[in-house]
Amino acid sequence: MALLRPVTTMPYAAGLALVLTLGACTGGGDPPSPTTPVVTGTATGASTTATSTRDPSTAAATTAAPTPSVDPVLAKIPAAARPETPEGAEAFAKFYIGQLNAALSLADPAQVKGLFTEDCKGCTAFLQSAEKMKSNGQRHAGETLTVTDTSVISFVDLRKEIQVDATQNAVPVIDASGTKLRTTTADQGSFVLTLTYRSHWVVERQQVMAP
């Protein structure tokens, strides 16, 4: 099987050798603001004791436990791609490739943010390339990568690797007016995603497999 061509041969994108490795998870929202307690006290210099009053329903609403914030990255990951299982890892690999496609076709780099670790150089390079495309008003007019198969290479504590077989499609690259600027190169090949679990799956490394 032919190697997927490196992104350096495509000035508008990050090539497959750079596209596939993931990163840091985002946390939840800001901590809830403290509630104001009901207070009682004695008036200074007076012979009477003043106690604050409050509608019981209002007090109950004030002291109710806040709704837990939802991790925005976890929220966009499909349920099938969340479990820390071999099946979940494979589903996440497919989901990630879909997000790469979305980042290019929608000119929206945010589609892949939070899905790879900060140490994933290839993923970071892809993100920067997608951001540059967006700033230039360009996008892919179609699905860049099509997953044809996935399989688990390893699923032990320190080594969780998923093989992804994919087709790199020939799709037009267009500007904001829809004018075709060029076409991506068609190819096919396989790569390995090394995943790690940090409250959800993230990619930490991507390698193109030798033919």
Short mmCIF file of C-alpha atoms in Angstrom, two decimals:
data_model
loop_
_atom_site.label_atom_id
_atom_site.label_comp_id
_atom_site.label_asym_id
_atom_site.label_seq_id
_atom_site.Cartn_x
_atom_site.Cartn_y
_atom_site.Cartn_z
CA MET A 1 0.00 0.00 0.00
CA ALA A 2 1.33 3.44 -0.88
CA LEU A 3 2.30 5.88 1.83
CA LEU A 4 0.02 8.78 2.45
CA ARG A 5 1.82 11.80 1.09
CA PRO A 6 3.34 14.18 3.62
CA VAL A 7 1.65 17.51 4.07
CA THR A 8 4.75 19.41 3.06
CA THR A 9 3.92 18.52 -0.55
CA MET A 10 0.61 20.37 -0.13
CA PRO A 11 1.20 24.03 0.83
CA TYR A 12 -2.44 24.52 1.78
CA ALA A 13 -2.71 21.63 4.26
CA ALA A 14 -0.71 19.72 6.81
CA GLY A 15 -0.13 16.46 4.92
CA LEU A 16 -1.07 13.08 6.29
CA ALA A 17 2.22 12.53 8.06
CA LEU A 18 1.46 15.63 10.12
CA VAL A 19 -2.30 15.38 10.35
CA LEU A 20 -2.76 12.55 12.80
CA THR A 21 -1.66 12.86 16.47
CA LEU A 22 -3.68 14.37 19.48
CA GLY A 23 -3.73 16.61 22.59
CA ALA A 24 -4.67 18.35 25.75
CA CYS A 25 -8.14 18.15 27.16
CA THR A 26 -9.97 21.24 28.20
CA GLY A 27 -11.37 21.42 31.66
CA GLY A 28 -14.81 22.34 32.84
CA GLY A 29 -16.16 25.83 33.39
CA ASP A 30 -15.46 28.33 36.17
CA PRO A 31 -16.19 27.21 39.73
CA PRO A 32 -19.65 28.18 40.99
CA SER A 33 -19.99 31.44 42.87
CA PRO A 34 -20.52 31.02 46.62
CA THR A 35 -24.10 31.49 47.79
CA THR A 36 -25.03 34.15 50.33
CA PRO A 37 -26.03 32.52 53.62
CA VAL A 38 -29.03 33.52 55.70
CA VAL A 39 -27.67 35.49 58.66
CA THR A 40 -28.95 36.40 62.09
CA GLY A 41 -27.54 38.97 64.43
CA THR A 42 -28.14 41.32 67.36
CA ALA A 43 -28.65 45.04 66.65
CA THR A 44 -25.91 47.10 68.29
CA GLY A 45 -27.07 49.49 70.96
CA ALA A 46 -30.64 48.22 70.94
CA SER A 47 -32.61 46.11 73.36
CA THR A 48 -34.20 43.99 70.65
CA THR A 49 -32.68 41.23 68.48
CA ALA A 50 -33.20 41.58 64.71
CA THR A 51 -33.28 38.45 62.59
CA SER A 52 -33.17 38.67 58.80
CA THR A 53 -36.12 37.11 57.01
CA ARG A 54 -36.24 35.53 53.59
CA ASP A 55 -38.79 33.75 51.47
CA PRO A 56 -38.13 30.00 52.04
CA SER A 57 -38.43 29.29 48.32
CA THR A 58 -35.79 31.92 47.57
CA ALA A 59 -33.45 30.51 50.18
CA ALA A 60 -33.84 27.01 48.80
CA ALA A 61 -33.01 28.21 45.29
CA THR A 62 -29.97 30.08 46.55
CA THR A 63 -28.50 27.15 48.44
CA ALA A 64 -29.27 24.48 45.83
CA ALA A 65 -26.23 22.69 44.42
CA PRO A 66 -25.04 24.25 41.13
CA THR A 67 -25.40 22.28 37.90
CA PRO A 68 -22.04 20.64 37.09
CA SER A 69 -20.30 22.18 34.09
CA VAL A 70 -19.78 19.97 31.03
CA ASP A 71 -16.38 19.51 29.40
CA PRO A 72 -16.95 21.08 25.94
CA VAL A 73 -14.56 18.61 24.29
CA LEU A 74 -16.21 15.55 25.83
CA ALA A 75 -19.61 16.94 24.86
CA LYS A 76 -18.80 16.76 21.14
CA ILE A 77 -17.35 13.23 21.23
CA PRO A 78 -19.93 10.59 20.23
CA ALA A 79 -21.02 8.18 22.97
CA ALA A 80 -19.47 5.21 21.15
CA ALA A 81 -16.07 6.95 21.12
CA ARG A 82 -15.97 7.70 24.87
CA PRO A 83 -15.39 4.34 26.63
CA GLU A 84 -11.86 3.36 27.62
CA THR A 85 -12.15 0.14 25.64
CA PRO A 86 -10.68 -1.15 22.35
CA GLU A 87 -14.02 -0.49 20.66
CA GLY A 88 -14.13 3.01 22.09
CA ALA A 89 -10.59 3.70 20.89
CA GLU A 90 -11.43 2.59 17.34
CA ALA A 91 -14.57 4.73 17.34
CA PHE A 92 -12.55 7.70 18.55
CA ALA A 93 -9.99 7.22 15.76
CA LYS A 94 -12.80 7.38 13.17
CA PHE A 95 -14.31 10.41 14.91
CA TYR A 96 -10.96 12.19 14.90
CA ILE A 97 -10.52 11.70 11.17
CA GLY A 98 -13.99 13.15 10.71
CA GLN A 99 -12.94 16.20 12.73
CA LEU A 100 -9.87 16.65 10.52
CA ASN A 101 -12.17 16.67 7.51
CA ALA A 102 -14.47 19.17 9.19
CA ALA A 103 -11.59 21.49 10.07
CA LEU A 104 -10.64 21.66 6.38
CA SER A 105 -14.08 21.66 4.76
CA LEU A 106 -15.62 24.16 7.18
CA ALA A 107 -12.47 26.28 7.56
CA ASP A 108 -12.89 25.75 11.30
CA PRO A 109 -9.68 24.73 13.16
CA ALA A 110 -11.66 24.53 16.41
CA GLN A 111 -13.04 21.20 15.22
CA VAL A 112 -9.81 19.47 16.32
CA LYS A 113 -8.92 21.52 19.38
CA GLY A 114 -8.78 19.48 22.57
CA LEU A 115 -8.50 16.19 20.68
CA PHE A 116 -4.71 15.88 20.85
CA THR A 117 -1.98 16.36 23.41
CA GLU A 118 0.26 19.40 23.52
CA ASP A 119 3.20 17.11 22.69
CA CYS A 120 1.68 15.97 19.41
CA LYS A 121 3.80 17.84 16.89
CA GLY A 122 1.94 16.50 13.88
CA CYS A 123 -1.43 17.52 15.31
CA THR A 124 -0.15 20.98 16.18
CA ALA A 125 1.23 21.40 12.67
CA PHE A 126 -2.13 20.42 11.21
CA LEU A 127 -3.95 22.88 13.46
CA GLN A 128 -1.64 25.71 12.43
CA SER A 129 -2.09 24.80 8.77
CA ALA A 130 -5.89 24.79 9.16
CA GLU A 131 -5.71 28.18 10.91
CA LYS A 132 -3.67 29.57 8.02
CA MET A 133 -6.19 28.27 5.50
CA LYS A 134 -8.96 29.97 7.44
CA SER A 135 -7.09 33.28 7.58
CA ASN A 136 -6.58 33.04 3.79
CA GLY A 137 -10.27 32.42 3.24
CA GLN A 138 -9.74 28.92 1.85
CA ARG A 139 -11.29 25.51 2.49
CA HIS A 140 -11.60 22.02 1.04
CA ALA A 141 -14.78 21.47 -0.96
CA GLY A 142 -15.26 17.86 0.06
CA GLU A 143 -14.09 15.04 2.32
CA THR A 144 -10.30 14.96 2.34
CA LEU A 145 -9.82 11.63 4.12
CA THR A 146 -12.05 8.57 3.94
CA VAL A 147 -11.47 5.83 6.51
CA THR A 148 -11.67 2.40 4.89
CA ASP A 149 -10.81 0.28 7.94
CA THR A 150 -9.55 0.42 11.53
CA SER A 151 -7.97 -2.22 13.76
CA VAL A 152 -6.42 -2.43 17.22
CA ILE A 153 -2.66 -3.00 17.11
CA SER A 154 -2.12 -2.86 20.87
CA PHE A 155 -4.27 -2.18 23.91
CA VAL A 156 -2.12 -2.46 27.04
CA ASP A 157 -1.55 0.10 29.80
CA LEU A 158 1.30 2.01 28.17
CA ARG A 159 0.57 1.25 24.55
CA LYS A 160 -2.78 1.84 22.92
CA GLU A 161 -2.43 1.98 19.16
CA ILE A 162 -5.04 2.00 16.42
CA GLN A 163 -4.25 1.33 12.76
CA VAL A 164 -6.28 3.45 10.36
CA ASP A 165 -6.44 2.64 6.66
CA ALA A 166 -7.55 5.65 4.64
CA THR A 167 -7.99 7.10 1.20
CA GLN A 168 -6.80 10.63 0.55
CA ASN A 169 -9.30 12.06 -1.92
CA ALA A 170 -8.68 14.50 -4.74
CA VAL A 171 -10.87 17.44 -3.66
CA PRO A 172 -10.94 21.08 -4.81
CA VAL A 173 -9.46 23.78 -2.62
CA ILE A 174 -11.63 26.88 -2.99
CA ASP A 175 -11.56 30.49 -1.83
CA ALA A 176 -14.33 32.48 -0.14
CA SER A 177 -16.05 33.13 -3.48
CA GLY A 178 -16.07 29.43 -4.37
CA THR A 179 -13.35 29.75 -7.00
CA LYS A 180 -11.26 26.60 -7.38
CA LEU A 181 -7.60 27.24 -6.59
CA ARG A 182 -6.16 23.72 -6.86
CA THR A 183 -6.98 20.07 -6.17
CA THR A 184 -5.54 17.82 -3.49
CA THR A 185 -3.56 14.73 -4.50
CA ALA A 186 -5.35 11.38 -4.44
CA ASP A 187 -3.53 8.62 -2.53
CA GLN A 188 -4.10 5.86 -0.02
CA GLY A 189 -2.21 4.32 2.86
CA SER A 190 -2.21 3.45 6.54
CA PHE A 191 -1.11 5.17 9.69
CA VAL A 192 -1.02 4.45 13.42
CA LEU A 193 -2.67 6.62 16.05
CA THR A 194 -1.25 6.31 19.56
CA LEU A 195 -3.99 7.25 22.01
CA THR A 196 -4.05 8.10 25.68
CA TYR A 197 -7.02 8.49 28.01
CA ARG A 198 -7.48 11.75 29.98
CA SER A 199 -11.15 11.70 30.97
CA HIS A 200 -11.63 11.01 27.24
CA TRP A 201 -9.41 9.78 24.41
CA VAL A 202 -6.82 12.07 22.87
CA VAL A 203 -4.16 11.46 20.22
CA GLU A 204 -0.57 11.78 21.36
CA ARG A 205 1.27 10.47 18.29
CA GLN A 206 0.74 9.67 14.62
CA GLN A 207 2.94 7.57 12.40
CA VAL A 208 2.66 6.72 8.72
CA MET A 209 3.14 3.00 8.20
CA ALA A 210 5.79 1.71 5.81
CA PRO A 211 4.37 0.08 2.66
#
